Coordinates of C-alpha atoms in Angstrom, one line a residue:
M12 CA -2.8 24.1 4.0
K13 CA -5.3 21.7 2.4
T14 CA -3.7 19.4 -0.1
G15 CA -4.2 16.3 -2.2
I16 CA -1.2 14.3 -1.0
V17 CA -3.1 11.0 -1.3
D18 CA -0.3 8.6 -2.3
T19 CA 2.2 9.8 0.2
L20 CA -0.2 9.8 3.2
A21 CA -1.9 6.4 2.3
A22 CA 1.5 4.7 2.2
A23 CA 2.7 6.4 5.3
A24 CA -0.4 5.7 7.2
A25 CA -0.5 2.0 6.4
A26 CA 3.2 1.5 7.3
L27 CA 2.9 3.5 10.5
V28 CA -0.1 1.5 11.7
L29 CA 1.9 -1.7 11.3
S30 CA 4.9 -0.2 13.1
V31 CA 2.8 1.0 16.1
S32 CA 0.8 -2.2 16.4
A33 CA 4.1 -4.1 16.4
L34 CA 5.4 -2.4 19.6
P35 CA 6.4 -5.0 22.2
A36 CA 4.2 -5.2 25.3
H37 CA 6.9 -3.6 27.5
A38 CA 6.8 -0.5 25.3
V39 CA 3.2 0.3 26.2
E40 CA 2.9 2.6 29.2
A41 CA 0.5 1.5 31.9
P42 CA -2.1 4.2 32.7
V43 CA -1.9 6.1 35.9
A44 CA -4.9 6.0 38.2
A45 CA -5.8 9.6 37.4
A46 CA -6.1 8.9 33.7
A47 CA -9.2 6.7 33.8
T48 CA -10.4 5.3 30.5
P49 CA -13.3 7.4 29.2
A50 CA -16.5 5.6 28.2
A51 CA -16.8 7.7 25.0
L52 CA -15.7 5.7 22.0
E53 CA -14.3 8.7 20.2
Q54 CA -11.6 8.9 22.9
M55 CA -10.4 5.4 22.1
N56 CA -7.1 5.1 20.1
F57 CA -8.4 2.0 18.3
T58 CA -11.6 0.1 17.8
G59 CA -11.9 -3.2 15.9
V60 CA -15.3 -4.7 15.3
V61 CA -16.8 -7.8 13.7
G62 CA -20.5 -7.7 13.7
D63 CA -21.0 -11.3 12.8
V64 CA -18.1 -13.6 13.8
H65 CA -19.6 -16.7 12.2
G66 CA -20.4 -14.9 9.0
L67 CA -16.9 -13.6 8.8
T68 CA -15.4 -17.0 9.3
E69 CA -17.6 -18.3 6.4
K70 CA -16.5 -15.5 4.1
A71 CA -12.8 -16.0 5.1
A72 CA -13.1 -19.7 4.4
A73 CA -14.7 -18.9 1.0
F74 CA -11.7 -16.8 0.0
A75 CA -9.2 -19.2 1.6
R76 CA -10.6 -22.0 -0.7
N77 CA -8.7 -20.2 -3.5
V78 CA -5.6 -21.5 -1.7
M79 CA -6.9 -24.7 0.0
P80 CA -10.0 -26.0 -1.8
T81 CA -11.1 -28.2 1.2
I82 CA -11.1 -25.6 3.9
N83 CA -14.5 -24.5 5.4
G84 CA -15.9 -22.2 8.0
D85 CA -15.8 -24.8 10.8
Q86 CA -12.0 -25.1 10.4
I87 CA -11.6 -21.3 10.5
R88 CA -13.8 -21.2 13.6
A89 CA -11.7 -23.9 15.2
M90 CA -8.5 -21.8 14.9
L91 CA -10.3 -18.9 16.6
G92 CA -12.2 -21.1 19.1
N93 CA -9.1 -22.7 20.5
F94 CA -8.2 -19.3 22.0
V95 CA -11.4 -19.1 24.0
G96 CA -11.7 -22.8 24.9
D97 CA -14.6 -23.3 22.5
P98 CA -13.2 -24.9 19.4
S99 CA -16.5 -24.7 17.5
L100 CA -17.5 -21.3 18.8
E101 CA -20.8 -22.7 20.0
G102 CA -21.0 -20.0 22.6
M103 CA -21.3 -17.3 19.9
K104 CA -24.4 -17.9 17.8
P105 CA -24.5 -16.8 14.1
G106 CA -24.9 -13.0 14.2
A107 CA -23.0 -12.6 17.4
G108 CA -20.2 -10.1 17.3
A109 CA -16.9 -9.0 19.0
A110 CA -15.2 -5.6 19.5
L111 CA -11.7 -4.7 20.7
L112 CA -10.9 -1.3 22.1
L113 CA -7.5 0.2 22.9
P114 CA -7.9 3.1 25.3
P115 CA -5.4 6.0 25.6
R116 CA -2.1 5.1 27.4
G117 CA -2.2 1.4 26.9
G118 CA -4.3 -1.6 27.8
M119 CA -7.2 -3.2 26.0
V120 CA -10.9 -4.0 26.4
L121 CA -12.5 -6.9 24.6
F122 CA -16.3 -7.5 24.2
L123 CA -17.8 -10.8 23.1
E124 CA -21.5 -11.5 22.6
V125 CA -21.9 -14.9 24.2
L126 CA -25.0 -17.1 24.8
P127 CA -26.2 -17.1 28.4
D128 CA -25.6 -20.8 28.9
K129 CA -22.0 -20.5 27.7
I130 CA -20.9 -17.2 29.2
D131 CA -19.7 -18.8 32.5
A132 CA -17.4 -21.1 30.6
Y133 CA -16.0 -18.2 28.6
E134 CA -15.5 -16.2 31.9
K135 CA -13.4 -19.0 33.4
V136 CA -11.1 -19.0 30.3
F137 CA -10.3 -15.3 30.6
K138 CA -10.3 -14.8 34.3
G139 CA -6.9 -14.3 35.9
P140 CA -4.7 -12.0 38.0
A141 CA -4.1 -9.7 35.0
M142 CA -7.6 -9.5 33.7
N143 CA -11.0 -8.1 34.8
V144 CA -14.0 -10.1 33.4
E145 CA -17.6 -8.8 33.7
K146 CA -20.9 -9.9 32.3
T147 CA -23.0 -7.0 31.1
E148 CA -25.4 -6.1 28.3
G149 CA -25.5 -9.7 27.2
M150 CA -21.7 -9.6 26.6
L151 CA -18.5 -10.7 28.2
M152 CA -16.3 -7.7 28.8
I153 CA -12.6 -8.6 29.3
S154 CA -10.1 -5.8 30.2
E155 CA -6.6 -5.6 31.5
R156 CA -6.5 -4.7 35.2
T157 CA -4.5 -1.6 34.4
V158 CA -7.4 -0.2 32.5
K159 CA -9.8 1.8 34.8
L160 CA -13.4 1.8 33.7
P161 CA -15.5 4.3 35.6
D162 CA -18.7 2.9 34.2
A163 CA -18.3 -0.5 32.6
K164 CA -22.1 -0.9 31.9
A165 CA -22.2 2.4 30.1
L166 CA -19.2 1.5 27.9
A167 CA -20.7 -1.9 27.1
S168 CA -24.0 -0.2 26.2
T169 CA -22.3 2.2 23.9
V170 CA -20.3 -0.6 22.2
K171 CA -23.4 -2.6 21.7
K172 CA -25.4 0.3 20.2
S173 CA -22.8 2.2 18.3
L174 CA -20.3 -0.4 17.2
L175 CA -22.1 -3.7 16.9
G176 CA -25.4 -2.1 16.2
T177 CA -28.2 -3.8 14.3
A178 CA -26.5 -4.1 10.9
R179 CA -24.6 -7.4 11.4
K180 CA -21.7 -7.0 8.9
A181 CA -19.6 -10.0 8.4
D182 CA -16.5 -7.8 7.9
L183 CA -13.7 -6.5 10.0
D184 CA -14.0 -2.8 10.6
I185 CA -11.1 -0.9 12.3
D186 CA -10.8 2.7 13.3
I187 CA -7.4 4.0 14.3
R188 CA -6.9 7.5 15.7
L189 CA -3.5 7.7 14.0
A190 CA -2.4 11.2 14.8
R191 CA -3.2 10.8 18.5
L192 CA -1.6 7.4 18.6
L193 CA 1.6 8.6 17.0
T194 CA 1.7 11.6 19.3
E195 CA 1.2 9.4 22.4
Y196 CA 3.9 6.9 21.5
D197 CA 6.2 9.4 19.8
A198 CA 9.1 8.8 22.3
K199 CA 8.7 5.0 21.9
I200 CA 8.6 5.2 18.1
T201 CA 11.7 7.5 18.0
S202 CA 13.5 5.1 20.4
G203 CA 12.5 2.1 18.1
V204 CA 13.8 3.9 15.0
E205 CA 17.1 4.6 16.8
M206 CA 17.4 0.9 17.8
M207 CA 16.7 -0.1 14.1
T208 CA 19.3 2.4 12.9
E209 CA 21.9 1.1 15.3
A210 CA 21.2 -2.5 14.3
M211 CA 21.5 -1.6 10.7
N212 CA 24.8 0.2 11.4
Q213 CA 26.2 -3.0 12.7
A214 CA 25.2 -5.1 9.7
E215 CA 27.7 -6.5 7.3
P216 CA 27.8 -5.0 3.8
E217 CA 27.2 -8.4 2.3
V218 CA 23.8 -8.6 4.2
T219 CA 22.5 -5.2 2.9
G220 CA 24.3 -5.3 -0.4
Q221 CA 25.1 -1.6 0.2
D222 CA 26.8 0.6 2.8
P223 CA 24.9 -0.3 6.0
K224 CA 25.4 3.2 7.5
A225 CA 23.9 4.8 4.3
V226 CA 21.0 2.4 4.4
A227 CA 20.4 3.1 8.1
R228 CA 20.3 6.9 7.5
L229 CA 17.8 6.4 4.6
L230 CA 15.5 4.2 6.7
K231 CA 15.6 6.5 9.7
A232 CA 14.8 9.5 7.6
E233 CA 11.9 7.8 5.9
A234 CA 10.5 6.5 9.2
L235 CA 10.6 9.9 10.9
I236 CA 9.1 11.7 7.9
G237 CA 6.5 9.0 7.8
V238 CA 5.6 9.7 11.4
K239 CA 5.4 13.4 10.7
L240 CA 3.0 12.8 7.7
G241 CA 1.0 10.2 9.7
K242 CA 0.2 12.8 12.3
R243 CA -1.9 14.6 9.7
V244 CA -4.3 11.6 9.6
E245 CA -6.9 12.0 12.4
H246 CA -8.7 8.8 11.5
L247 CA -7.5 5.8 9.6
R248 CA -10.5 3.5 9.0
V249 CA -10.0 0.1 7.5
N250 CA -12.6 -2.4 6.2
I251 CA -11.5 -5.9 5.4
A252 CA -14.2 -7.9 3.5
P253 CA -13.3 -11.4 2.1
S254 CA -15.6 -13.3 -0.2
A255 CA -15.3 -16.2 -2.6
D256 CA -14.5 -13.8 -5.4
A257 CA -12.1 -11.3 -3.8
L258 CA -10.5 -9.8 -0.8
D259 CA -11.6 -6.2 -0.6
L260 CA -9.5 -3.8 1.5
T261 CA -10.8 -0.2 2.0
Y262 CA -8.9 2.6 3.7
N263 CA -10.5 5.9 4.7
I264 CA -8.1 8.6 5.8
S265 CA -9.3 11.9 7.1
G266 CA -8.0 14.9 9.0
P267 CA -8.3 18.7 9.0
T268 CA -5.5 19.2 6.3
L269 CA -6.8 16.4 4.1
K270 CA -10.2 17.8 3.1
P271 CA -10.2 17.7 -0.7
V272 CA -10.2 21.0 -2.6
G273 CA -12.3 21.5 -5.8
S274 CA -15.2 19.8 -7.5
P275 CA -16.1 16.1 -6.9
A276 CA -14.2 13.6 -9.0
T277 CA -15.7 11.6 -11.8
T278 CA -14.3 8.4 -13.2
A279 CA -14.7 9.7 -16.7
T280 CA -12.3 12.6 -15.9
A281 CA -9.9 10.4 -14.1
I282 CA -9.5 8.1 -17.2
T283 CA -9.1 11.0 -19.7
A284 CA -5.4 10.5 -20.1
A285 CA -5.7 6.7 -20.0
R286 CA -7.8 6.7 -23.2
M287 CA -4.8 8.2 -25.0
L288 CA -2.6 5.2 -24.2
P289 CA -2.8 1.5 -25.3
M290 CA -3.0 0.5 -21.6
T291 CA -1.6 -3.0 -22.2
G292 CA 1.3 -2.8 -19.7
A293 CA 1.7 -4.9 -16.5
I294 CA 1.0 -1.8 -14.4
R295 CA -1.6 0.7 -15.6
M296 CA -2.8 3.8 -13.8
S297 CA -4.8 7.0 -14.6
G298 CA -6.0 9.9 -12.5
D299 CA -7.3 13.4 -12.0
I300 CA -4.9 14.5 -9.2
N301 CA -4.2 17.9 -7.8
M302 CA -0.5 17.6 -8.6
K303 CA 0.1 21.4 -8.0
A304 CA -1.0 21.0 -4.4
M305 CA 0.8 17.7 -4.0
Y306 CA 4.2 19.1 -5.2
A307 CA 3.8 22.3 -3.3
D308 CA 3.1 20.3 -0.1
A309 CA 6.1 18.0 -0.7
A310 CA 8.3 21.1 -0.9
T311 CA 7.5 21.7 2.8
W312 CA 8.9 18.4 4.0
V313 CA 11.2 17.0 1.4
P314 CA 14.2 19.1 2.6
E315 CA 13.9 17.5 6.0
L316 CA 14.0 14.1 4.4
I317 CA 17.1 15.0 2.4
T318 CA 18.9 16.3 5.5
G319 CA 17.9 13.2 7.4
M320 CA 19.4 11.0 4.8
G321 CA 22.8 12.8 5.1
G322 CA 22.3 15.5 2.5
T323 CA 23.8 18.9 2.8
P324 CA 21.7 22.1 3.4
A325 CA 22.5 23.0 -0.2
Q326 CA 21.1 19.7 -1.4
A327 CA 18.0 20.1 0.7
E328 CA 17.4 23.6 -0.7
A329 CA 17.9 22.3 -4.3
T330 CA 15.4 19.6 -3.7
R331 CA 12.9 22.1 -2.2
K332 CA 13.3 24.4 -5.1
M333 CA 13.0 21.7 -7.7
T334 CA 9.8 20.4 -6.2
Q335 CA 8.3 23.9 -5.8
D336 CA 9.2 24.8 -9.4
W337 CA 7.4 21.7 -10.7
S338 CA 4.3 22.7 -8.7
K339 CA 4.1 26.0 -10.6
F340 CA 3.1 24.4 -13.9
A341 CA 1.7 21.0 -12.8
G342 CA -1.7 20.0 -14.2
R343 CA -4.1 17.4 -13.0
L344 CA -4.3 14.6 -15.6
V345 CA -1.8 11.7 -15.5
A346 CA -1.7 8.2 -16.9
A347 CA 1.0 5.5 -17.1
D348 CA 1.2 2.3 -19.0
Y349 CA 4.2 0.5 -17.5
L350 CA 6.2 -2.6 -18.6
T351 CA 4.5 -4.0 -21.6
P352 CA 5.2 -7.7 -21.9
D353 CA 6.6 -9.3 -25.0
T354 CA 8.5 -6.1 -25.8
S355 CA 11.7 -4.6 -24.4
P356 CA 11.6 -5.1 -20.6
T357 CA 11.1 -1.4 -19.9
A358 CA 8.6 -0.6 -22.7
S359 CA 6.4 2.1 -21.0
S360 CA 4.4 5.2 -21.8
I361 CA 3.5 8.1 -19.5
L362 CA 1.4 11.2 -19.9
V363 CA 1.6 14.1 -17.5
E364 CA -0.5 17.3 -17.9
V365 CA 1.1 20.7 -17.5
T366 CA -0.4 24.2 -17.5
D367 CA 2.5 26.0 -19.2
E368 CA 4.4 24.2 -22.0
A369 CA 7.3 26.7 -22.0
A370 CA 7.9 26.4 -18.3
A371 CA 7.7 22.6 -18.5
M372 CA 10.3 22.7 -21.3
A373 CA 12.6 24.9 -19.4
F374 CA 12.4 22.6 -16.4
L375 CA 13.2 19.5 -18.5
E376 CA 16.3 21.3 -19.9
S377 CA 17.5 22.2 -16.5
M378 CA 16.7 18.8 -14.9
P379 CA 20.2 17.2 -15.2
E380 CA 21.7 20.1 -13.3
L381 CA 18.8 20.1 -10.8
I382 CA 19.1 16.4 -10.1
K383 CA 22.9 16.7 -9.7
A384 CA 22.5 19.5 -7.2
T385 CA 20.0 17.5 -5.1
G386 CA 22.2 14.4 -4.8
W387 CA 18.9 12.5 -4.9
M388 CA 20.2 9.3 -6.5
E389 CA 23.2 8.9 -4.2
L390 CA 21.1 9.7 -1.1
T391 CA 18.1 7.5 -1.9
V392 CA 19.8 4.5 -3.3
P393 CA 23.1 3.9 -1.3
G394 CA 25.9 2.7 -3.5
M395 CA 24.2 4.1 -6.7
T396 CA 25.6 7.0 -8.7
L397 CA 24.5 8.7 -11.9
E398 CA 27.3 8.1 -14.3
E399 CA 25.4 10.2 -16.9
F400 CA 22.3 12.3 -16.8
S401 CA 21.7 14.3 -20.0
F402 CA 18.8 16.0 -21.8
T403 CA 19.1 16.7 -25.5
K404 CA 16.6 19.0 -27.1
N405 CA 15.2 18.5 -30.6
V406 CA 16.9 15.3 -31.6
R407 CA 14.4 14.7 -34.3
T408 CA 10.9 15.6 -35.4
V409 CA 7.7 13.5 -35.7
A410 CA 4.6 14.9 -37.2
D411 CA 5.9 18.4 -36.9
T412 CA 6.5 17.7 -33.2
P413 CA 10.1 18.1 -31.7
I414 CA 11.3 15.0 -29.9
H415 CA 13.8 15.3 -27.0
K416 CA 15.9 12.7 -25.4
L417 CA 16.7 12.1 -21.7
V418 CA 19.5 9.6 -20.8
M419 CA 20.2 8.3 -17.3
K420 CA 23.1 5.9 -16.9
Y421 CA 23.5 4.3 -13.5
D422 CA 26.5 2.8 -11.8
S423 CA 26.1 0.7 -8.6
T424 CA 28.7 -0.8 -6.2
N425 CA 26.2 -3.6 -5.7
K426 CA 27.0 -6.3 -8.3
D427 CA 23.5 -7.8 -8.3
Q428 CA 21.9 -4.4 -8.5
Q429 CA 24.1 -3.5 -11.4
Q430 CA 23.2 -6.7 -13.3
M431 CA 19.5 -5.9 -12.8
I432 CA 20.0 -2.3 -14.1
N433 CA 21.8 -3.6 -17.2
A434 CA 19.1 -6.2 -17.8
M435 CA 16.4 -3.5 -17.6
Y436 CA 18.0 -0.7 -19.5
G437 CA 21.0 -2.2 -21.3
P438 CA 24.6 -1.1 -21.0
D439 CA 23.8 2.4 -22.3
G440 CA 21.4 3.2 -19.4
M441 CA 17.7 4.3 -19.4
T442 CA 16.7 6.4 -22.5
M443 CA 13.5 8.3 -22.7
E444 CA 12.0 10.1 -25.7
I445 CA 9.9 13.1 -24.7
A446 CA 7.5 15.4 -26.5
I447 CA 5.1 18.1 -25.4
V448 CA 1.7 18.2 -27.2
N449 CA -1.5 20.0 -26.2
N450 CA -0.2 20.7 -22.7
M451 CA 0.7 17.0 -22.2
I452 CA 4.3 15.8 -21.6
I453 CA 4.7 12.4 -23.4
Y454 CA 7.4 10.1 -22.0
T455 CA 8.3 6.8 -23.7
M456 CA 10.8 4.1 -22.9
G457 CA 11.8 0.9 -24.7
D458 CA 9.7 -0.2 -27.6
A459 CA 6.9 2.3 -26.9
K460 CA 6.2 4.3 -30.0
I461 CA 6.2 8.1 -29.4
A462 CA 4.7 8.7 -32.9
D463 CA 1.5 6.8 -31.9
L464 CA 1.2 8.7 -28.7
I465 CA 1.6 12.1 -30.4
A466 CA -1.2 11.2 -32.7
A467 CA -3.4 10.0 -29.8
V468 CA -2.9 13.1 -27.7
K469 CA -3.7 15.3 -30.7
A470 CA -6.8 13.3 -31.4
G471 CA -7.7 13.1 -27.7
K472 CA -7.8 9.3 -27.8
A473 CA -5.8 6.3 -29.0
P474 CA -7.2 4.0 -31.8
A475 CA -7.3 1.2 -29.3
S476 CA -7.1 1.6 -25.6
K477 CA -7.8 -1.2 -23.1
P478 CA -10.1 -0.1 -20.3
L479 CA -8.8 -0.4 -16.7
E480 CA -10.3 -3.2 -14.7
A481 CA -10.4 -0.8 -11.8
E482 CA -13.2 1.1 -13.5
K483 CA -15.5 -1.7 -12.3
L484 CA -14.8 -0.6 -8.6
G485 CA -17.4 2.2 -8.9
E486 CA -18.1 5.7 -10.1
G487 CA -16.4 8.8 -8.7
A488 CA -12.8 7.7 -8.6
M489 CA -10.0 10.3 -8.9
A490 CA -7.3 7.7 -9.6
L491 CA -7.4 4.1 -10.7
M492 CA -4.8 1.4 -11.0
D493 CA -4.4 -2.2 -12.4
I494 CA -1.6 -4.4 -11.3
N495 CA -1.3 -7.5 -13.5
V496 CA 0.9 -9.9 -11.5
A497 CA 1.3 -12.4 -14.3
D498 CA 2.6 -9.7 -16.7
I499 CA 5.0 -8.4 -14.0
M500 CA 6.4 -11.9 -13.6
K501 CA 6.7 -12.2 -17.3
V502 CA 8.6 -8.9 -17.6
V503 CA 10.9 -9.9 -14.7
F504 CA 11.5 -13.3 -16.4
Q505 CA 12.6 -11.5 -19.6
M506 CA 15.2 -9.7 -17.5
V507 CA 16.5 -12.7 -15.5
S508 CA 16.1 -15.5 -18.0
P509 CA 19.6 -15.2 -19.4
A510 CA 21.1 -16.0 -16.0
L511 CA 18.9 -19.1 -15.5
D512 CA 19.6 -22.7 -16.6
A513 CA 17.1 -24.4 -18.8
K514 CA 15.3 -26.3 -16.0
D515 CA 14.8 -23.2 -13.8
R516 CA 13.8 -21.2 -16.9
G517 CA 11.1 -23.7 -17.7
A518 CA 9.8 -23.7 -14.1
V519 CA 9.6 -19.9 -13.9
E520 CA 8.0 -19.6 -17.4
S521 CA 5.3 -22.1 -16.4
I522 CA 4.2 -19.9 -13.6
F523 CA 3.3 -16.8 -15.6
K524 CA 2.0 -18.9 -18.5
G525 CA -0.4 -20.7 -16.0
M526 CA -1.6 -17.3 -14.8
K527 CA -2.2 -15.8 -18.2
A528 CA -6.0 -15.4 -17.7
A529 CA -5.7 -14.3 -14.1
P530 CA -7.4 -10.9 -13.4
P531 CA -5.3 -8.1 -12.0
I532 CA -5.2 -6.5 -8.6
T533 CA -7.3 -3.3 -8.9
G534 CA -7.3 -0.1 -6.9
A535 CA -9.1 3.2 -6.8
V536 CA -8.9 6.4 -4.8
Y537 CA -12.1 8.5 -4.1
R538 CA -12.5 12.0 -2.6
E539 CA -14.6 12.0 0.5
A540 CA -16.0 14.9 2.5
E541 CA -13.2 14.7 5.2
G542 CA -10.5 13.0 3.2
Y543 CA -10.0 10.1 0.9
R544 CA -11.1 6.5 0.4
I545 CA -8.7 4.0 -1.1
H546 CA -10.1 0.7 -2.3
W547 CA -8.0 -2.3 -3.2
Q548 CA -9.4 -5.6 -4.6
I549 CA -7.4 -8.8 -4.8
P550 CA -9.3 -11.4 -6.9
G551 CA -9.7 -14.9 -5.7
K552 CA -9.0 -16.2 -9.2
L553 CA -5.6 -14.5 -9.1
V554 CA -4.7 -16.2 -5.8
S555 CA -5.9 -19.6 -7.0
S556 CA -4.1 -19.2 -10.3
L557 CA -0.9 -18.2 -8.5
V558 CA -1.1 -21.2 -6.1
E559 CA -1.8 -23.7 -9.0
S560 CA 1.0 -22.3 -11.1
A561 CA 3.5 -22.4 -8.3
Q562 CA 2.6 -26.0 -7.6
S563 CA 3.0 -26.8 -11.2
A564 CA 6.4 -25.2 -11.2
M565 CA 7.5 -27.1 -8.1
M566 CA 6.4 -30.4 -9.7
Q567 CA 8.9 -29.7 -12.5
Q568 CA 11.7 -29.7 -10.0
P569 CA 13.5 -33.1 -9.4
G570 CA 12.5 -34.9 -6.2
V571 CA 9.2 -33.0 -5.8
A572 CA 6.1 -35.2 -5.8
P573 CA 2.7 -33.9 -6.8
T574 CA 0.4 -33.1 -3.8
K575 CA -3.3 -33.6 -4.1
D576 CA -4.5 -32.6 -0.7
A577 CA -4.0 -29.4 1.2
P578 CA -2.3 -29.5 4.7
A579 CA -4.6 -30.7 7.4
I580 CA -6.4 -27.9 9.3
P581 CA -7.8 -28.5 12.8
D582 CA -11.6 -28.6 12.8
A583 CA -14.3 -28.6 15.4
D584 CA -14.1 -32.3 16.1
N585 CA -10.3 -32.8 15.6
N586 CA -8.2 -30.1 17.0

């Protein structure tokens, strides 16, 4: 089934890549002689390419100067050069590249473009009993002896032409055959998950803050479902591009079941719902998402997740039914304006499009019983129970629109967790006001004014709506998000400040005040022919502002002296 499960798969893919790459060396199977490594790049499990190593070090240094103003490209090259016995990387002229390949069943092959008069020195560094080193196609090819290369020259030629090519990008490009990699190492991953589960089972409750066995069940279930979803991703392509202004991270996920359905997205459509909200919160998002397909797909794997977390067959079936029922009237447009600073800590507004108002209303009325039947809260947050979950219809009327109320009161065995819940929602729990207008469910929490949202939805726009910074990432997005770190810190400060003494309160407050003008992290999701592209941008000004504010806060602490210079970094002449 073709689906639009972007968020789930993007998160699962990123987490799984990290988990697989972190496997210890002894967990990698050595290839048998019969399984020779093919020359074709498409049969590699992983390729990582830098078209211009010098250029990338300069760009990395430009971004790093947001943290350490004195750092330069020579210092970055020194860090890399020490690994190859060439601290200044003189053997790799500007424009020279590198490529790393991981063949099936373990091992690695590294290609370095090295100047002819330096290649012998590089060869001596890498040569050893465990490594094969060859000079071919103007490159040094280093491979583990367990890797069998039937035609090294042909592979080198393919790498030079197809990976390094003529466009010398000063970026890092990675291509991971995720489904194949997860299938190949399935037994190792399962064994690793079991080891993690066993270690968690032995932990003390004081360490986890919750029942260790419940936490272990939760983590195991999430990991195994993550692997299952990750196997849908044929390719996970990642581009990492630093600059003085920002760090850009782009993920392309593709696979037979991930091909988008429907017409191409437009940013104008994706921000339709956002224009009905003030969009002044710490976290802002808007999208045109195939929620019908997303929920229908989730109904196929959520029961397995519930069972894995220790849920009963009845709870798994209740979860499947609830997810499937929502898919029947789910629309496409969604927007959220979370955590507005300088108001109540939870002040938030959410809009969700539905295709059938009556069905949506019936679902909301039945939600308390549905949630109770799933056991969702107790299973997903060990030690947490829902003391109260109620939905009251028609508590009042605003502009001829009925207003409904949803109350969720939590109780946790974890003292710190309970304090945070009380700080966020107050002793009476989380309260939402809900209305349905023009096929749009309106949810509000805290100080958010539902009357204003009703008027905005009826008019199709709010009197004042702040544009998303993510709109600047480019046309064609199906979903956009802004994450304002300074505002998040400010909201958290509102919640924890009563527990801080005056000195700590002043130090924490100085951090988000110093970051007031810092731009947000922005993200956007785009439909591609074979899947989805996810683009995150971390502004350099945000990083520098965070560092400066943290240093300012530290200087307010007793015994901490101001520091003018960044820590020394080895350079080409002093390493």
